[in-house]
Structures are given as C-alpha cells and as structure tokens.
C-alpha cells in the first residue's frame, strides 16, 4: 500500500480506536507549521507489520501501522489508530 495517511484504521486492523494528537513548538514557543510527523506502531496484539514478525501469533498484514501527517498553522497533528498492545520478546 503506497497510500500514507493519518488514519491508520482505514486499511484494516482491530482493537480500541484512539486518537493520538499533539502540537509541535519551536524552542521559543512558536508553533511549527508544515512539519512532517510520522508514527510506526505495533497492532493491538503488540505485533509490527514487518517481515521479521510475519510468523508471530497476532500478525495482521491488513494493519499497516505506519502513518504520516503535516502540522497545521497551530503546530497541531492528529492520528486515528488502534491502541497498540504490549510488545513481547520473540521466543
């Protein structure tokens, strides 16, 4: 999937939907406009969509787990996603 979005739920996955949002500011307190913000996260079972995890229980190729957005004039960014689960060490 080449489509990158701030809605990580739109291509699949499951779990509790959450909103991750915040604001970015410069060191002098001014909002940072037009800044690229990226996230990469595990799914609700704590498993990343990555080839190293494809054999792990809970792997879900439909949940990309990667999102990208740009801050607005207030420095604000927002992602819609699923609450990630605890990442367990591979046995």
Tab-separated table of N, CA and C in Angstrom, residues 3-9 18-22 24 35-43 48-49 63-71 77-84:
chain	number	residue	atom	x	y	z
A	3	UNK	N	-0.358	4.290	-0.170
A	3	UNK	CA	-1.138	5.388	0.389
A	3	UNK	C	-0.763	5.574	1.860
A	4	UNK	N	-0.215	6.727	2.200
A	4	UNK	CA	0.150	7.027	3.583
A	4	UNK	C	-0.843	8.062	4.107
A	5	UNK	N	-1.358	7.820	5.300
A	5	UNK	CA	-2.431	8.646	5.834
A	5	UNK	C	-2.255	8.826	7.336
A	6	UNK	N	-3.025	9.749	7.896
A	6	UNK	CA	-3.048	9.896	9.353
A	6	UNK	C	-4.147	9.032	9.979
A	7	UNK	N	-4.868	8.252	9.169
A	7	UNK	CA	-5.880	7.318	9.670
A	7	UNK	C	-5.355	5.907	9.479
A	8	UNK	N	-4.763	5.352	10.529
A	8	UNK	CA	-4.171	4.022	10.451
A	8	UNK	C	-5.213	2.910	10.517
A	9	UNK	N	-6.481	3.262	10.727
A	9	UNK	CA	-7.545	2.260	10.819
A	9	UNK	C	-8.201	1.981	9.474
A	18	UNK	N	-8.257	4.868	18.962
A	18	UNK	CA	-7.806	6.001	19.758
A	18	UNK	C	-7.377	7.133	18.828
A	19	UNK	N	-7.292	8.318	19.386
A	19	UNK	CA	-6.756	9.485	18.687
A	19	UNK	C	-5.451	9.863	19.377
A	20	UNK	N	-4.410	9.986	18.591
A	20	UNK	CA	-3.115	10.448	19.076
A	20	UNK	C	-2.909	11.835	18.481
A	21	UNK	N	-2.805	12.833	19.331
A	21	UNK	CA	-2.683	14.199	18.829
A	21	UNK	C	-1.770	15.017	19.717
A	22	UNK	N	-1.271	16.092	19.154
A	22	UNK	CA	-0.400	16.973	19.920
A	22	UNK	C	-0.050	18.200	19.112
A	24	UNK	N	3.455	20.745	18.006
A	24	UNK	CA	4.899	20.941	17.980
A	24	UNK	C	5.205	22.427	18.044
A	35	UNK	N	5.273	20.726	9.340
A	35	UNK	CA	6.286	19.756	9.754
A	35	UNK	C	5.728	18.353	9.536
A	36	UNK	N	6.524	17.476	8.934
A	36	UNK	CA	6.130	16.094	8.711
A	36	UNK	C	6.262	15.309	10.016
A	37	UNK	N	5.176	14.646	10.426
A	37	UNK	CA	5.167	13.806	11.620
A	37	UNK	C	4.827	12.388	11.169
A	38	UNK	N	5.654	11.422	11.562
A	38	UNK	CA	5.420	10.028	11.206
A	38	UNK	C	5.360	9.184	12.477
A	39	UNK	N	4.514	8.151	12.434
A	39	UNK	CA	4.485	7.171	13.516
A	39	UNK	C	4.529	5.772	12.915
A	40	UNK	N	5.097	4.854	13.666
A	40	UNK	CA	5.094	3.432	13.322
A	40	UNK	C	4.833	2.690	14.613
A	41	UNK	N	3.851	1.822	14.612
A	41	UNK	CA	3.434	1.183	15.851
A	41	UNK	C	3.030	-0.255	15.641
A	42	UNK	N	3.006	-0.988	16.743
A	42	UNK	CA	2.509	-2.360	16.759
A	42	UNK	C	0.975	-2.344	16.727
A	43	UNK	N	0.401	-3.473	16.316
A	43	UNK	CA	-1.061	-3.589	16.321
A	43	UNK	C	-1.561	-3.859	17.740
A	48	UNK	N	4.291	-5.863	15.096
A	48	UNK	CA	4.512	-4.920	13.995
A	48	UNK	C	4.233	-5.583	12.653
A	49	UNK	N	3.790	-4.789	11.684
A	49	UNK	CA	3.648	-5.250	10.308
A	49	UNK	C	5.017	-5.105	9.655
A	63	UNK	N	-3.183	-4.355	8.936
A	63	UNK	CA	-2.895	-3.162	9.722
A	63	UNK	C	-1.475	-2.711	9.406
A	64	UNK	N	-1.359	-1.643	8.640
A	64	UNK	CA	-0.054	-1.152	8.195
A	64	UNK	C	0.774	-0.673	9.381
A	65	UNK	N	0.160	0.049	10.306
A	65	UNK	CA	0.868	0.511	11.490
A	65	UNK	C	1.784	1.705	11.255
A	66	UNK	N	1.693	2.301	10.081
A	66	UNK	CA	2.527	3.459	9.759
A	66	UNK	C	1.620	4.582	9.290
A	67	UNK	N	1.849	5.776	9.799
A	67	UNK	CA	1.058	6.929	9.390
A	67	UNK	C	1.930	8.161	9.270
A	68	UNK	N	1.404	9.112	8.523
A	68	UNK	CA	2.136	10.351	8.254
A	68	UNK	C	1.144	11.493	8.127
A	69	UNK	N	1.514	12.640	8.682
A	69	UNK	CA	0.691	13.838	8.559
A	69	UNK	C	1.592	15.071	8.629
A	70	UNK	N	0.996	16.227	8.382
A	70	UNK	CA	1.702	17.517	8.410
A	70	UNK	C	1.041	18.398	9.470
A	71	UNK	N	1.848	19.122	10.243
A	71	UNK	CA	1.279	20.022	11.243
A	71	UNK	C	0.593	21.211	10.573
A	77	UNK	N	-0.991	18.182	15.123
A	77	UNK	CA	-1.049	16.961	14.319
A	77	UNK	C	-2.052	16.020	14.975
A	78	UNK	N	-2.543	15.042	14.187
A	78	UNK	CA	-3.572	14.129	14.702
A	78	UNK	C	-3.499	12.827	13.925
A	79	UNK	N	-3.579	11.709	14.662
A	79	UNK	CA	-3.645	10.384	14.062
A	79	UNK	C	-4.828	9.631	14.661
A	80	UNK	N	-5.516	8.871	13.825
A	80	UNK	CA	-6.525	7.920	14.276
A	80	UNK	C	-5.899	6.541	14.120
A	81	UNK	N	-5.921	5.753	15.185
A	81	UNK	CA	-5.264	4.452	15.141
A	81	UNK	C	-5.909	3.502	16.143
A	82	UNK	N	-5.329	2.339	16.288
A	82	UNK	CA	-5.742	1.382	17.308
A	82	UNK	C	-4.735	1.426	18.445
A	83	UNK	N	-5.221	1.281	19.657
A	83	UNK	CA	-4.335	1.263	20.817
A	83	UNK	C	-3.395	0.062	20.663
A	84	UNK	N	-2.068	0.319	20.659
A	84	UNK	CA	-1.140	-0.796	20.471
A	84	UNK	C	-1.065	-1.685	21.700
